[in-house]
Amino acid sequence: MSHEVPVTNREAEDRQGYFAVLVFPVLIILGGAVGYFFAEPVSGLSGLVNPLLGVVMFTMGLTLRPVDFALIAKRPLPVLIGVVAQYVIMPSAAVLVTVLLQLPPELAAGVILVGCAPGGTASNVVSYLARGDVALSVTMTSVSTLLAPIMTPLLTLWLAGQYMSVNAASMAITIVQLVLLPVVAGLLIRLLLPRVVDRLLPVLPWLSVATIAVIVAVVVSGSADRLISAGLLVLAAVVLHNVIGMALGYGVAALTGQPYSVRRTVAIEVGMQNSGLAAGLAAQYMSPLAALPAAVFSVWHNMSGALFALLCRRRDQQRALGAPAPDPLPR
């Protein structure tokens, strides 16, 4: 007679979610390693970066539904808090990091571009694992992404223009082509072919991360000769930027009286960026070295997000047992 404990759907989904979030950085690191050790042949793929970014954003559009935007009317305050925090906290934190670490111009511009990017799609999985408000997470990511053609170029020009020349108009057009059009196309295809897309949904995150891994390989190949000298400085900047973003995002949600689930979601949404987009834009409009912070961010924010989710779940377990347990980030 078997004494195996049945695995619930929730437990199975949790395992799949953690597996994905923890394996994603491994795949991206492998992409970076390929770009570093095979820099010369991989650098010849630089023309594929923009089409690959379009693929990533198209897969995001396939995961969206009109109901994801209905939350804006039903709960406008948390959506507004999250999106404003996204485009205020992360760009400001990027400037602070560049000043604190005295980054050279190319790296400073790259860090700032990451801060000006919209929220990353991996944030939705992390929000689920952290027992945050997943519906809110999807809506925040969607809204910040749709605002990216306006906000990202303007903020980058304003904050990074002192370090490198930035063509905001061309960047805006590129973001419309690489972000807005593919996302809208994906959304329309899901409306027209819902059953077909529903069958593809489990595969889409893996397709997205595999594509980002190729983008990272190309980005790293362009700055492979300077990776060792700049690596530790870039890692320090990325970690500091991400931690500041998550902490301040949580703090803003707490100060505005949002429940714990929303605080967690805002922290995740603010701290996790669409670094694939930032890497592509930096490589096209700045320099290969300026794209390096985005490549490192692609790895780090998944790892920090998984750790944050684990801490949140531990807090919930302690609360269930009656022990005092504040959230991982201060109120």
PDB file of N, CA, C and O in Angstrom, residues 250-297:
ATOM      1  N   TYR A 250       8.599  48.635  -2.150  1.00  0.00           N
ATOM      2  CA  TYR A 250       7.843  48.117  -1.009  1.00  0.00           C
ATOM      3  C   TYR A 250       7.463  49.255  -0.061  1.00  0.00           C
ATOM      4  O   TYR A 250       6.328  49.337   0.423  1.00  0.00           O
ATOM      5  N   GLY A 251       8.411  50.140   0.183  1.00  0.00           N
ATOM      6  CA  GLY A 251       8.160  51.237   1.113  1.00  0.00           C
ATOM      7  C   GLY A 251       7.063  52.170   0.637  1.00  0.00           C
ATOM      8  O   GLY A 251       6.214  52.606   1.433  1.00  0.00           O
ATOM      9  N   VAL A 252       7.048  52.476  -0.661  1.00  0.00           N
ATOM     10  CA  VAL A 252       6.000  53.347  -1.209  1.00  0.00           C
ATOM     11  C   VAL A 252       4.635  52.695  -1.057  1.00  0.00           C
ATOM     12  O   VAL A 252       3.655  53.353  -0.673  1.00  0.00           O
ATOM     13  N   ALA A 253       4.543  51.410  -1.345  1.00  0.00           N
ATOM     14  CA  ALA A 253       3.265  50.709  -1.202  1.00  0.00           C
ATOM     15  C   ALA A 253       2.818  50.673   0.254  1.00  0.00           C
ATOM     16  O   ALA A 253       1.623  50.800   0.554  1.00  0.00           O
ATOM     17  N   ALA A 254       3.784  50.508   1.171  1.00  0.00           N
ATOM     18  CA  ALA A 254       3.444  50.494   2.596  1.00  0.00           C
ATOM     19  C   ALA A 254       2.965  51.871   3.065  1.00  0.00           C
ATOM     20  O   ALA A 254       1.981  51.982   3.797  1.00  0.00           O
ATOM     21  N   LEU A 255       3.652  52.922   2.623  1.00  0.00           N
ATOM     22  CA  LEU A 255       3.284  54.276   3.031  1.00  0.00           C
ATOM     23  C   LEU A 255       1.900  54.677   2.532  1.00  0.00           C
ATOM     24  O   LEU A 255       1.223  55.504   3.154  1.00  0.00           O
ATOM     25  N   THR A 256       1.473  54.107   1.427  1.00  0.00           N
ATOM     26  CA  THR A 256       0.150  54.422   0.880  1.00  0.00           C
ATOM     27  C   THR A 256      -0.923  53.465   1.394  1.00  0.00           C
ATOM     28  O   THR A 256      -2.048  53.461   0.887  1.00  0.00           O
ATOM     29  N   GLY A 257      -0.566  52.649   2.382  1.00  0.00           N
ATOM     30  CA  GLY A 257      -1.556  51.809   3.056  1.00  0.00           C
ATOM     31  C   GLY A 257      -1.994  50.571   2.302  1.00  0.00           C
ATOM     32  O   GLY A 257      -3.079  50.034   2.554  1.00  0.00           O
ATOM     33  N   GLN A 258      -1.165  50.074   1.378  1.00  0.00           N
ATOM     34  CA  GLN A 258      -1.532  48.886   0.609  1.00  0.00           C
ATOM     35  C   GLN A 258      -1.321  47.619   1.431  1.00  0.00           C
ATOM     36  O   GLN A 258      -0.449  47.557   2.290  1.00  0.00           O
ATOM     37  N   PRO A 259      -2.120  46.579   1.198  1.00  0.00           N
ATOM     38  CA  PRO A 259      -1.948  45.314   1.937  1.00  0.00           C
ATOM     39  C   PRO A 259      -0.631  44.637   1.568  1.00  0.00           C
ATOM     40  O   PRO A 259       0.016  44.990   0.577  1.00  0.00           O
ATOM     41  N   TYR A 260      -0.261  43.619   2.365  1.00  0.00           N
ATOM     42  CA  TYR A 260       1.027  42.958   2.160  1.00  0.00           C
ATOM     43  C   TYR A 260       1.179  42.394   0.757  1.00  0.00           C
ATOM     44  O   TYR A 260       2.252  42.475   0.161  1.00  0.00           O
ATOM     45  N   SER A 261       0.123  41.805   0.213  1.00  0.00           N
ATOM     46  CA  SER A 261       0.225  41.205  -1.118  1.00  0.00           C
ATOM     47  C   SER A 261       0.574  42.261  -2.165  1.00  0.00           C
ATOM     48  O   SER A 261       1.366  42.003  -3.083  1.00  0.00           O
ATOM     49  N   VAL A 262      -0.008  43.450  -2.039  1.00  0.00           N
ATOM     50  CA  VAL A 262       0.282  44.529  -2.993  1.00  0.00           C
ATOM     51  C   VAL A 262       1.690  45.081  -2.761  1.00  0.00           C
ATOM     52  O   VAL A 262       2.408  45.394  -3.715  1.00  0.00           O
ATOM     53  N   ARG A 263       2.102  45.194  -1.500  1.00  0.00           N
ATOM     54  CA  ARG A 263       3.457  45.679  -1.207  1.00  0.00           C
ATOM     55  C   ARG A 263       4.504  44.778  -1.863  1.00  0.00           C
ATOM     56  O   ARG A 263       5.478  45.258  -2.455  1.00  0.00           O
ATOM     57  N   ARG A 264       4.288  43.476  -1.746  1.00  0.00           N
ATOM     58  CA  ARG A 264       5.229  42.534  -2.352  1.00  0.00           C
ATOM     59  C   ARG A 264       5.260  42.692  -3.865  1.00  0.00           C
ATOM     60  O   ARG A 264       6.333  42.689  -4.476  1.00  0.00           O
ATOM     61  N   THR A 265       4.082  42.818  -4.448  1.00  0.00           N
ATOM     62  CA  THR A 265       3.995  42.937  -5.898  1.00  0.00           C
ATOM     63  C   THR A 265       4.670  44.209  -6.392  1.00  0.00           C
ATOM     64  O   THR A 265       5.415  44.184  -7.386  1.00  0.00           O
ATOM     65  N   VAL A 266       4.433  45.324  -5.720  1.00  0.00           N
ATOM     66  CA  VAL A 266       5.055  46.583  -6.135  1.00  0.00           C
ATOM     67  C   VAL A 266       6.577  46.490  -5.993  1.00  0.00           C
ATOM     68  O   VAL A 266       7.322  46.948  -6.872  1.00  0.00           O
ATOM     69  N   ALA A 267       7.048  45.878  -4.911  1.00  0.00           N
ATOM     70  CA  ALA A 267       8.495  45.703  -4.732  1.00  0.00           C
ATOM     71  C   ALA A 267       9.093  44.918  -5.890  1.00  0.00           C
ATOM     72  O   ALA A 267      10.138  45.292  -6.449  1.00  0.00           O
ATOM     73  N   ILE A 268       8.418  43.840  -6.272  1.00  0.00           N
ATOM     74  CA  ILE A 268       8.905  42.992  -7.357  1.00  0.00           C
ATOM     75  C   ILE A 268       8.838  43.727  -8.693  1.00  0.00           C
ATOM     76  O   ILE A 268       9.786  43.705  -9.483  1.00  0.00           O
ATOM     77  N   GLU A 269       7.711  44.379  -8.952  1.00  0.00           N
ATOM     78  CA  GLU A 269       7.530  45.075 -10.224  1.00  0.00           C
ATOM     79  C   GLU A 269       8.546  46.204 -10.406  1.00  0.00           C
ATOM     80  O   GLU A 269       9.070  46.414 -11.500  1.00  0.00           O
ATOM     81  N   VAL A 270       8.815  46.932  -9.336  1.00  0.00           N
ATOM     82  CA  VAL A 270       9.765  48.038  -9.425  1.00  0.00           C
ATOM     83  C   VAL A 270      11.194  47.513  -9.570  1.00  0.00           C
ATOM     84  O   VAL A 270      11.991  48.039 -10.354  1.00  0.00           O
ATOM     85  N   GLY A 271      11.524  46.458  -8.851  1.00  0.00           N
ATOM     86  CA  GLY A 271      12.898  45.962  -8.836  1.00  0.00           C
ATOM     87  C   GLY A 271      13.301  45.132 -10.032  1.00  0.00           C
ATOM     88  O   GLY A 271      14.490  45.005 -10.336  1.00  0.00           O
ATOM     89  N   MET A 272      12.331  44.533 -10.733  1.00  0.00           N
ATOM     90  CA  MET A 272      12.642  43.652 -11.856  1.00  0.00           C
ATOM     91  C   MET A 272      12.349  44.377 -13.170  1.00  0.00           C
ATOM     92  O   MET A 272      11.216  44.776 -13.423  1.00  0.00           O
ATOM     93  N   GLN A 273      13.368  44.537 -13.993  1.00  0.00           N
ATOM     94  CA  GLN A 273      13.265  45.324 -15.220  1.00  0.00           C
ATOM     95  C   GLN A 273      13.254  44.449 -16.465  1.00  0.00           C
ATOM     96  O   GLN A 273      13.698  43.292 -16.435  1.00  0.00           O
ATOM     97  N   ASN A 274      12.771  45.011 -17.556  1.00  0.00           N
ATOM     98  CA  ASN A 274      12.870  44.353 -18.861  1.00  0.00           C
ATOM     99  C   ASN A 274      14.293  44.568 -19.370  1.00  0.00           C
ATOM    100  O   ASN A 274      14.545  45.407 -20.239  1.00  0.00           O
ATOM    101  N   SER A 275      15.205  43.802 -18.819  1.00  0.00           N
ATOM    102  CA  SER A 275      16.620  43.997 -19.123  1.00  0.00           C
ATOM    103  C   SER A 275      16.973  43.544 -20.532  1.00  0.00           C
ATOM    104  O   SER A 275      17.968  44.009 -21.101  1.00  0.00           O
ATOM    105  N   GLY A 276      16.175  42.632 -21.103  1.00  0.00           N
ATOM    106  CA  GLY A 276      16.415  42.251 -22.497  1.00  0.00           C
ATOM    107  C   GLY A 276      16.231  43.437 -23.430  1.00  0.00           C
ATOM    108  O   GLY A 276      17.041  43.673 -24.335  1.00  0.00           O
ATOM    109  N   LEU A 277      15.164  44.203 -23.196  1.00  0.00           N
ATOM    110  CA  LEU A 277      14.933  45.414 -23.983  1.00  0.00           C
ATOM    111  C   LEU A 277      16.056  46.419 -23.767  1.00  0.00           C
ATOM    112  O   LEU A 277      16.561  47.017 -24.725  1.00  0.00           O
ATOM    113  N   ALA A 278      16.450  46.606 -22.512  1.00  0.00           N
ATOM    114  CA  ALA A 278      17.527  47.553 -22.205  1.00  0.00           C
ATOM    115  C   ALA A 278      18.827  47.148 -22.888  1.00  0.00           C
ATOM    116  O   ALA A 278      19.558  48.001 -23.414  1.00  0.00           O
ATOM    117  N   ALA A 279      19.121  45.852 -22.907  1.00  0.00           N
ATOM    118  CA  ALA A 279      20.350  45.379 -23.547  1.00  0.00           C
ATOM    119  C   ALA A 279      20.330  45.668 -25.039  1.00  0.00           C
ATOM    120  O   ALA A 279      21.328  46.133 -25.617  1.00  0.00           O
ATOM    121  N   GLY A 280      19.198  45.407 -25.671  1.00  0.00           N
ATOM    122  CA  GLY A 280      19.100  45.655 -27.104  1.00  0.00           C
ATOM    123  C   GLY A 280      19.210  47.129 -27.454  1.00  0.00           C
ATOM    124  O   GLY A 280      19.903  47.507 -28.404  1.00  0.00           O
ATOM    125  N   LEU A 281      18.540  47.962 -26.672  1.00  0.00           N
ATOM    126  CA  LEU A 281      18.601  49.406 -26.925  1.00  0.00           C
ATOM    127  C   LEU A 281      20.001  49.950 -26.686  1.00  0.00           C
ATOM    128  O   LEU A 281      20.487  50.802 -27.442  1.00  0.00           O
ATOM    129  N   ALA A 282      20.650  49.472 -25.618  1.00  0.00           N
ATOM    130  CA  ALA A 282      22.007  49.946 -25.325  1.00  0.00           C
ATOM    131  C   ALA A 282      22.977  49.551 -26.435  1.00  0.00           C
ATOM    132  O   ALA A 282      23.829  50.346 -26.847  1.00  0.00           O
ATOM    133  N   ALA A 283      22.834  48.308 -26.915  1.00  0.00           N
ATOM    134  CA  ALA A 283      23.732  47.852 -27.980  1.00  0.00           C
ATOM    135  C   ALA A 283      23.523  48.653 -29.263  1.00  0.00           C
ATOM    136  O   ALA A 283      24.475  48.927 -29.996  1.00  0.00           O
ATOM    137  N   GLN A 284      22.280  49.059 -29.525  1.00  0.00           N
ATOM    138  CA  GLN A 284      21.977  49.772 -30.766  1.00  0.00           C
ATOM    139  C   GLN A 284      22.277  51.262 -30.673  1.00  0.00           C
ATOM    140  O   GLN A 284      22.795  51.856 -31.627  1.00  0.00           O
ATOM    141  N   TYR A 285      21.982  51.873 -29.523  1.00  0.00           N
ATOM    142  CA  TYR A 285      22.056  53.337 -29.432  1.00  0.00           C
ATOM    143  C   TYR A 285      23.211  53.842 -28.569  1.00  0.00           C
ATOM    144  O   TYR A 285      23.446  55.046 -28.531  1.00  0.00           O
ATOM    145  N   MET A 286      23.903  52.954 -27.854  1.00  0.00           N
ATOM    146  CA  MET A 286      24.996  53.402 -27.002  1.00  0.00           C
ATOM    147  C   MET A 286      26.294  52.712 -27.397  1.00  0.00           C
ATOM    148  O   MET A 286      26.984  53.139 -28.295  1.00  0.00           O
ATOM    149  N   SER A 287      26.611  51.602 -26.721  1.00  0.00           N
ATOM    150  CA  SER A 287      27.830  50.865 -27.039  1.00  0.00           C
ATOM    151  C   SER A 287      27.708  49.465 -26.457  1.00  0.00           C
ATOM    152  O   SER A 287      26.873  49.228 -25.571  1.00  0.00           O
ATOM    153  N   PRO A 288      28.537  48.508 -26.903  1.00  0.00           N
ATOM    154  CA  PRO A 288      28.494  47.160 -26.330  1.00  0.00           C
ATOM    155  C   PRO A 288      28.723  47.158 -24.817  1.00  0.00           C
ATOM    156  O   PRO A 288      28.080  46.397 -24.086  1.00  0.00           O
ATOM    157  N   LEU A 289      29.641  48.017 -24.336  1.00  0.00           N
ATOM    158  CA  LEU A 289      29.904  48.056 -22.901  1.00  0.00           C
ATOM    159  C   LEU A 289      28.701  48.587 -22.132  1.00  0.00           C
ATOM    160  O   LEU A 289      28.395  48.124 -21.031  1.00  0.00           O
ATOM    161  N   ALA A 290      27.989  49.546 -22.710  1.00  0.00           N
ATOM    162  CA  ALA A 290      26.801  50.092 -22.046  1.00  0.00           C
ATOM    163  C   ALA A 290      25.696  49.050 -21.926  1.00  0.00           C
ATOM    164  O   ALA A 290      24.811  49.174 -21.074  1.00  0.00           O
ATOM    165  N   ALA A 291      25.726  48.021 -22.780  1.00  0.00           N
ATOM    166  CA  ALA A 291      24.719  46.959 -22.722  1.00  0.00           C
ATOM    167  C   ALA A 291      25.037  45.928 -21.656  1.00  0.00           C
ATOM    168  O   ALA A 291      24.168  45.116 -21.308  1.00  0.00           O
ATOM    169  N   LEU A 292      26.252  45.957 -21.105  1.00  0.00           N
ATOM    170  CA  LEU A 292      26.663  44.948 -20.137  1.00  0.00           C
ATOM    171  C   LEU A 292      25.832  44.965 -18.851  1.00  0.00           C
ATOM    172  O   LEU A 292      25.455  43.893 -18.352  1.00  0.00           O
ATOM    173  N   PRO A 293      25.510  46.133 -18.257  1.00  0.00           N
ATOM    174  CA  PRO A 293      24.676  46.111 -17.046  1.00  0.00           C
ATOM    175  C   PRO A 293      23.332  45.414 -17.263  1.00  0.00           C
ATOM    176  O   PRO A 293      22.855  44.694 -16.371  1.00  0.00           O
ATOM    177  N   ALA A 294      22.724  45.595 -18.429  1.00  0.00           N
ATOM    178  CA  ALA A 294      21.449  44.933 -18.699  1.00  0.00           C
ATOM    179  C   ALA A 294      21.623  43.427 -18.762  1.00  0.00           C
ATOM    180  O   ALA A 294      20.767  42.665 -18.292  1.00  0.00           O
ATOM    181  N   ALA A 295      22.728  42.964 -19.350  1.00  0.00           N
ATOM    182  CA  ALA A 295      22.981  41.530 -19.429  1.00  0.00           C
ATOM    183  C   ALA A 295      23.130  40.925 -18.032  1.00  0.00           C
ATOM    184  O   ALA A 295      22.573  39.863 -17.730  1.00  0.00           O
ATOM    185  N   VAL A 296      23.871  41.603 -17.160  1.00  0.00           N
ATOM    186  CA  VAL A 296      24.044  41.117 -15.783  1.00  0.00           C
ATOM    187  C   VAL A 296      22.727  41.193 -15.020  1.00  0.00           C
ATOM    188  O   VAL A 296      22.390  40.302 -14.237  1.00  0.00           O
ATOM    189  N   PHE A 297      21.959  42.253 -15.254  1.00  0.00           N
ATOM    190  CA  PHE A 297      20.661  42.408 -14.588  1.00  0.00           C
ATOM    191  C   PHE A 297      19.739  41.250 -14.948  1.00  0.00           C
ATOM    192  O   PHE A 297      18.947  40.780 -14.113  1.00  0.00           O
TER     193      PHE A 297
END
